[in-house]
XYZ file of C-alpha atoms in Angstrom:
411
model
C 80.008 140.671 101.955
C 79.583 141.080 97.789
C 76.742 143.219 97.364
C 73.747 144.479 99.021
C 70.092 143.895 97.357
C 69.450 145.275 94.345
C 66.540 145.220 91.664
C 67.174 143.505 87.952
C 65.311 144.755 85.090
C 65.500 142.855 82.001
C 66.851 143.872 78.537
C 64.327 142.999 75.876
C 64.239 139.546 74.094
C 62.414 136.133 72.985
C 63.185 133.150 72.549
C 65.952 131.177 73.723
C 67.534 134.619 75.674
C 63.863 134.757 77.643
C 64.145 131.281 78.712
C 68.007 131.428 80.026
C 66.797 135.114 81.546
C 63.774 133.562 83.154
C 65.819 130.657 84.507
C 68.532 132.979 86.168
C 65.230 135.206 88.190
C 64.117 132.175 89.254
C 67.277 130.894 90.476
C 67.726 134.832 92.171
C 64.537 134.808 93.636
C 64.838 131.328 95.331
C 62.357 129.701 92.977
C 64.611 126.348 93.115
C 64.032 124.961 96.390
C 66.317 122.945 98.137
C 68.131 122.119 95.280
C 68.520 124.890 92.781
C 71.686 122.456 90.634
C 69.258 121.238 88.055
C 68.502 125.402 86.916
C 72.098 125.908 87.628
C 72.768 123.667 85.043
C 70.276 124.425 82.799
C 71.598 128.196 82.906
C 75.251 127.113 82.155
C 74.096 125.620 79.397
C 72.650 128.388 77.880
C 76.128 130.426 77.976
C 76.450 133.897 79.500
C 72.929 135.581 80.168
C 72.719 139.422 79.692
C 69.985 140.725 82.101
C 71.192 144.446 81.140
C 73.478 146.480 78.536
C 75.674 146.573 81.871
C 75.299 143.435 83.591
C 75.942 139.808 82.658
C 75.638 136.308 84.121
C 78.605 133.843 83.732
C 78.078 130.203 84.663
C 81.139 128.280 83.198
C 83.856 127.496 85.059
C 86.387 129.194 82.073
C 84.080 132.378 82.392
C 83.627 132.979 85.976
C 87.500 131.909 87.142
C 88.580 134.111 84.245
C 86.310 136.848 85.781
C 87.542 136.207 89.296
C 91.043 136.025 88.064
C 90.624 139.357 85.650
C 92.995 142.414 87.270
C 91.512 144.919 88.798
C 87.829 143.652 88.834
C 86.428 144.597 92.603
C 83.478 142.784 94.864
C 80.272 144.722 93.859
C 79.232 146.065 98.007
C 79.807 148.992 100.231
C 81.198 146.052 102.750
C 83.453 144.650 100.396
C 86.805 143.599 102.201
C 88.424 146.338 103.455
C 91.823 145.064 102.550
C 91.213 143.794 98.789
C 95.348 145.704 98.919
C 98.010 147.239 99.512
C 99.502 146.872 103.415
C 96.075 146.350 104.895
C 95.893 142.813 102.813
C 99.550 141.888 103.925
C 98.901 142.550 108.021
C 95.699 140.159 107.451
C 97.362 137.837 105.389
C 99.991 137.315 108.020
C 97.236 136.864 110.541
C 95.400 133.858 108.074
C 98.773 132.385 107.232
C 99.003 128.574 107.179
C 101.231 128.894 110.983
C 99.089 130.955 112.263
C 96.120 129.105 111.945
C 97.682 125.788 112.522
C 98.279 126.933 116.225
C 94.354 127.059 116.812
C 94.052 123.543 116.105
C 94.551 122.567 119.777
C 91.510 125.220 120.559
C 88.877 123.999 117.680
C 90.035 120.387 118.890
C 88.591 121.166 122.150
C 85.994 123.159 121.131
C 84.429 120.301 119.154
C 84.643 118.186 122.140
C 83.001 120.770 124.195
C 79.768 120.659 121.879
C 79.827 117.097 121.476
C 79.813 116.563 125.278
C 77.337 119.186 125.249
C 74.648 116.870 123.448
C 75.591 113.565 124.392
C 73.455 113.036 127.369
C 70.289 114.283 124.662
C 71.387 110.800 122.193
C 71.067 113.647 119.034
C 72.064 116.560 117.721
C 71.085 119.657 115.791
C 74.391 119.921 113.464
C 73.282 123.954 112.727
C 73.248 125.197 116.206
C 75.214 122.771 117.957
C 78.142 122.590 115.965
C 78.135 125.172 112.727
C 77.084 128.130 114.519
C 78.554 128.047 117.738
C 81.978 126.662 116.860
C 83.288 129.551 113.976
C 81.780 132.213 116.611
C 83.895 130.874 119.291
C 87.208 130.843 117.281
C 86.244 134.187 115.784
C 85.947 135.761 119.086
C 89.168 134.158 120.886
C 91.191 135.142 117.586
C 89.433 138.923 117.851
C 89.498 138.613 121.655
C 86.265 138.806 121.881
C 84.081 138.181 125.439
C 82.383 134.704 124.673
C 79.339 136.989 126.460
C 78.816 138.742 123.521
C 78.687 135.308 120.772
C 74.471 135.242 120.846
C 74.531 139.264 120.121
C 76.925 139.012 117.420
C 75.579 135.702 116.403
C 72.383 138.011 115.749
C 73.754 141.023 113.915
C 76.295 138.466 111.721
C 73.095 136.605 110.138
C 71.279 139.937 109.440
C 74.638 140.487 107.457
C 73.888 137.598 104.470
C 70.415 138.452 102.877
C 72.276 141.949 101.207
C 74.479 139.100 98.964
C 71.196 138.429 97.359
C 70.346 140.421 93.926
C 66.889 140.561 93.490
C 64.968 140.398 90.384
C 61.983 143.513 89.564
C 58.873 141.946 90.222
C 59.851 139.342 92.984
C 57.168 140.536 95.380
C 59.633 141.972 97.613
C 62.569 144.154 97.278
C 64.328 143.205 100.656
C 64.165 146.590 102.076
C 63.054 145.305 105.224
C 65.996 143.083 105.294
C 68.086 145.938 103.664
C 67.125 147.631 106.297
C 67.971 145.027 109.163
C 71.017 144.534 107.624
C 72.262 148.485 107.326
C 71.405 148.351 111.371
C 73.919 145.397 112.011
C 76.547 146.698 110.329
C 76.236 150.198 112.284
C 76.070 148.263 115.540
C 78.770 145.972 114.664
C 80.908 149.292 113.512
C 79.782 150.982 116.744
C 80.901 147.611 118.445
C 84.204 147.205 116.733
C 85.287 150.652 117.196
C 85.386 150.196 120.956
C 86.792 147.599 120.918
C 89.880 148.788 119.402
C 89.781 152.005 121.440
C 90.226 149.299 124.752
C 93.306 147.526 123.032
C 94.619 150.998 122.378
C 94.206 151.372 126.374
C 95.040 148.240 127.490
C 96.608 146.058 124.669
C 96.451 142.639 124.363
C 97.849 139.349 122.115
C 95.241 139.253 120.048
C 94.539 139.847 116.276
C 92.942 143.354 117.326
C 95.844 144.392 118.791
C 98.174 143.090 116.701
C 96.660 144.925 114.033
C 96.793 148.042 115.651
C 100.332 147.714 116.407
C 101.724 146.966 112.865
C 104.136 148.692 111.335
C 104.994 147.582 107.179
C 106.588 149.958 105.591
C 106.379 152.195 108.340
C 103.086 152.573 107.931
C 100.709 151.242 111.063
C 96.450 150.710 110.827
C 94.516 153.284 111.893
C 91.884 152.434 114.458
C 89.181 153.056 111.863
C 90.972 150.406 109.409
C 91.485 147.928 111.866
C 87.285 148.274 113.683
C 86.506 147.739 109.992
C 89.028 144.786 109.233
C 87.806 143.132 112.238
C 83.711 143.815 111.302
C 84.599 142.339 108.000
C 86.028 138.968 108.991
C 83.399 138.171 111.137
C 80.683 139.041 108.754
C 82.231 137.218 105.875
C 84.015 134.762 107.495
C 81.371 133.498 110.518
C 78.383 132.123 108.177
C 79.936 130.845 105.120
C 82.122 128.903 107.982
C 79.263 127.538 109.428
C 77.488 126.807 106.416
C 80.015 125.068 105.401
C 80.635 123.123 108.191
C 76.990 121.803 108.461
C 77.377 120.950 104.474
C 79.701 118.424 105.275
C 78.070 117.243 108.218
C 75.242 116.705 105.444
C 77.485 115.472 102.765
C 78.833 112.595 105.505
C 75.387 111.544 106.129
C 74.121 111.515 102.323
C 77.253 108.786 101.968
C 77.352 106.943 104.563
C 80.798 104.854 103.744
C 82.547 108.477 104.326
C 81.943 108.475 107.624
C 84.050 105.034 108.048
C 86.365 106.196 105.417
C 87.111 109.531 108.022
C 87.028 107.390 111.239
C 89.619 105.201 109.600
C 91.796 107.439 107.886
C 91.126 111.106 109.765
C 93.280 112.675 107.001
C 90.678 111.839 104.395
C 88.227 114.637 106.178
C 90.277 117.281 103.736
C 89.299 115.409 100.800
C 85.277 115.449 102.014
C 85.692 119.292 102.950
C 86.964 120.282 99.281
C 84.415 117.987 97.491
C 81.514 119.737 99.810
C 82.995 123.133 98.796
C 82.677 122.288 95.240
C 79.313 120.144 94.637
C 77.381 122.135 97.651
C 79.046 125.485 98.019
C 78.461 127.645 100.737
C 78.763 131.083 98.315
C 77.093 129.929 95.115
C 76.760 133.688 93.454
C 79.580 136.865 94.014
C 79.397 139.977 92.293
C 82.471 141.541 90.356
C 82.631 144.954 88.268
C 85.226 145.245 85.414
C 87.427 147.736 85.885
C 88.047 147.638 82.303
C 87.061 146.345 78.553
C 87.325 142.222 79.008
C 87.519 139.230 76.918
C 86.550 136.182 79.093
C 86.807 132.930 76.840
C 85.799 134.718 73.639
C 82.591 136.829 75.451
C 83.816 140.841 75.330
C 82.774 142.747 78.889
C 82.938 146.332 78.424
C 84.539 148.042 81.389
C 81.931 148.793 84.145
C 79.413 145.878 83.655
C 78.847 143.673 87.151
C 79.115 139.945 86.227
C 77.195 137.836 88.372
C 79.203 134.353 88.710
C 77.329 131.546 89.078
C 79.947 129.450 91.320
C 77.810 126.797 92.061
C 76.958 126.108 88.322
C 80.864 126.216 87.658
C 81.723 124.119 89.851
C 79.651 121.198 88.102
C 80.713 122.230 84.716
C 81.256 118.766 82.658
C 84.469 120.620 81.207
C 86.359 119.511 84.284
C 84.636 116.003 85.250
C 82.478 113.641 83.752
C 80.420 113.067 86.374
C 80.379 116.745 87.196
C 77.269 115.989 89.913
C 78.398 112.878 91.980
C 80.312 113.532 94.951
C 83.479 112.086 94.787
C 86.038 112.931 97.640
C 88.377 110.804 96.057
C 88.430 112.332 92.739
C 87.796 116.310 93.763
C 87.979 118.679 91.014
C 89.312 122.053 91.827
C 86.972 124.986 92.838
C 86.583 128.496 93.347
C 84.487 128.535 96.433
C 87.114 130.777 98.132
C 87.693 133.197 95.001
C 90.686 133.402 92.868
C 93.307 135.955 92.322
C 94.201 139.336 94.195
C 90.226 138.810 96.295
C 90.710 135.208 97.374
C 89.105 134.260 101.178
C 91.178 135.587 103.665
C 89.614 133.176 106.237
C 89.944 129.697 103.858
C 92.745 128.123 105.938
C 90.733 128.463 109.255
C 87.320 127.636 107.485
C 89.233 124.392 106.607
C 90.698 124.020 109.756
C 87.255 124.026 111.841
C 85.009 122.067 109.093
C 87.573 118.861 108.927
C 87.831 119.026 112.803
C 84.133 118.628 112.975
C 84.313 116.146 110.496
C 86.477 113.948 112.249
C 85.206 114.073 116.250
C 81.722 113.777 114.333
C 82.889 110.145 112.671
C 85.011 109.161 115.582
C 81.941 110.317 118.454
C 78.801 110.026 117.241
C 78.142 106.237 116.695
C 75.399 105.214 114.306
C 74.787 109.195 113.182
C 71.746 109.641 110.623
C 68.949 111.491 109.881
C 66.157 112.102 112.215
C 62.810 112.501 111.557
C 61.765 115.087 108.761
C 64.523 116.419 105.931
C 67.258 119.186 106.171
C 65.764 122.877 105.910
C 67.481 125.689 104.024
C 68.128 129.655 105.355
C 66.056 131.229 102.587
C 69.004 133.070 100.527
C 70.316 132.872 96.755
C 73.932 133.734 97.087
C 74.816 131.988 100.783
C 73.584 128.844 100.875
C 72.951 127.112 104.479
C 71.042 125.293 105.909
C 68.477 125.884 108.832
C 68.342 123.099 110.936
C 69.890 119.213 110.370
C 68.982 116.939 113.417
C 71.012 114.013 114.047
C 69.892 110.810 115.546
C 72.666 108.694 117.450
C 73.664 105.204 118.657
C 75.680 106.915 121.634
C 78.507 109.164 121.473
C 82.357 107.910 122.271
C 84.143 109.650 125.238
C 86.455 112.592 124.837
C 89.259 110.595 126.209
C 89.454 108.713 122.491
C 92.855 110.104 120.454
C 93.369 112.647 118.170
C 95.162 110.999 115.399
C 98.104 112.750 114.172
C 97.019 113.251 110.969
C 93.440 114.360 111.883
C 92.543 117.768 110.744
């Protein structure tokens, strides 16, 4: 989480400064529709927007990875990561390392199958809640140790998490304090929730990342149970719907380009590329929140110490500065992004996000024969700063058996 809600009032101005400042409210009150990349790139052409003596919008790719990048700057939210340093950041970076989450590919590999089988008798499938949502709760839970009894409650409580990334602009006809509100309740269930269950590993113990936690010692130094309830609330409330907005992006991408899904079923190692071009034409974060914790230069723009910059991540990620055909998709040709942050606050969770969307990416080209769209067009979650989509139904040919290989390159 980057921020909870909060109201913008403008700085006086005309002119060229009231367009770029009306373009940005639209854009943060979801006046763009399903596809908000024309304002985006409107707004980045206008250079930073000040919306405030203390708060700025960056757009370019120079400004916002130079922001992200910046030491010391901090996520704007009372749920930022609980382990932005120190020895909390090293236990969970252990837990997230490349090894670690390379031997859960044999459990998302069968977990995909699982929901394929699960729809094949139906001939279609609803990519959202037969693939993105259920498959990042079920890893999340086996790596927390989790009962798979409880994925529909925290399903619940993790999407009343993502509306308090939005900022929202004075005026907007709502201030989102019901779904301040909704979301303040989740996170005191989910601490309430998380806090018992570490109290049971502490009892009874257990292999999994909650009790591993609890039982590290760096430095001789070991978690307290407080740290590790609220290390284990964060990672599934940051790292269960980006994952499965991501995951249903690609599934999207695939079908917008057709010759992908060949390209994957032929070469399962090319589902990488597909994943890192989705992350940076489509991402699932398009806005985070960062204060400076000091006077700035970024690229020639001074930030005095304190302002919150609101990057535009989707905008930077189709700045022409790094492509010339900064809005195609391109697998091939993917330009480097910053979808998972940059610097001392990048994703914990990117290596397993990665993991999950290419598996889906490859059982989806190698099962479902024939996929495409089915009647009526994909629906977006209405959000700013998480973008994912609703619903995306899936009409099939048939689906292939289980029984067909894994490559050994896929995922």
């Amino acid at each position: 989480m980057e921020s909870g809600p909060s109201t913008v009032h403008l700085l006086p101005g005309n002119g060229l400064d009231d367009e770029a400042r009306g373009l940005v409210l639209r854009f943060l009150d979801g006046g763009v529709g399903s596809d908000p990349y024309p304002v985006l790139n409107r707004i980045r052409q206008a250079g930073p927007v000040w919306l405030r003596d203390d708060l700025v919008v960056l757009s370019s790719r120079a400004h916002c990875e130079a922001a992200l990048r910046a030491t010391g700057n901090a996520p704007v939210s009372t749920g930022a990561c609980p382990v932005s340093a120190g020895r909390l950041r090293r236990a969970a970076d252990r837990a997230f390392s490349a090894d670690a989450v390379a031997d859960l590919a044999p459990l998302v590999r069968r977990l995909v199958d699982d929901r394929l089988d699960s729809v094949a008798a139906r001939g279609r499938l609803e990519a959202v809640s037969d693939l993105a949502h259920p498959l990042p709760m079920a890893v999340l839970s086996h790596l927390l140790g989790l009962p798979s009894s409880d994925a529909q409650w925290l399903h619940r409580r993790a999407m009343a998490l993502s509306p308090a990334l939005d900022l929202r602009p004075a005026g907007a006809g709502t201030d989102g304090s019901a779904d301040l509100a909704e979301c303040r309740q989740a996170e005191t269930e989910l601490e309430a929730y998380f806090a018992e269950a570490v109290e049971h590993r502490r009892r009874a113990g257990g292999d999994d990342l909650l009790s591993r936690l609890i039982r590290v010692d760096d430095d001789g130094e070991r978690l307290t149970d407080a740290e590790a309830a609220s290390l284990g609330r964060f990672l599934l409330g940051a790292g269960y719907e980006t994952t499965a907005a991501l995951v249903s992006g690609s599934v999207l991408a695939l079908l917008r380009a057709p010759h992908e899904i060949d390209t994957v079923r032929k070469d399962p190692g090319h589902a990488r590329h597909v994943v890192e071009e989705t992350l940076r034409l489509d991402p699932p974060v398009q806005v985070v929140q960062r204060r400076a914790s000091a006077d700035l230069d970024l690229c020639g723009t001074p930030v005095p110490g304190g302002t919150v910059m609101v990057l535009l991540l989707a905008a930077a990620h189709r700045d022409p500065a790094l492509s010339p055909s900064p809005d195609v998709f391109a697998p091939d040709d993917a330009s480097p992004h910053l979808a998972f942050g940059a610097g001392g606050h990048h994703c914990l969770g990117a290596p397993l996000a990665r993991l999950i969307a290419r598996t889906v990416l490859v059982r989806f080209a190698q099962r479902v024969l024939g996929p495409r769209f089915a009647l009526g067009s994909p629906s977006y979650r209405p959000a700013t700063a998480l973008r994912g989509l609703r619903a995306l139904w899936v009409d099939a040919d048939g689906f292939a058996g289980r029984d067909l290989p894994w490559s050994a390159t896929a995922a």
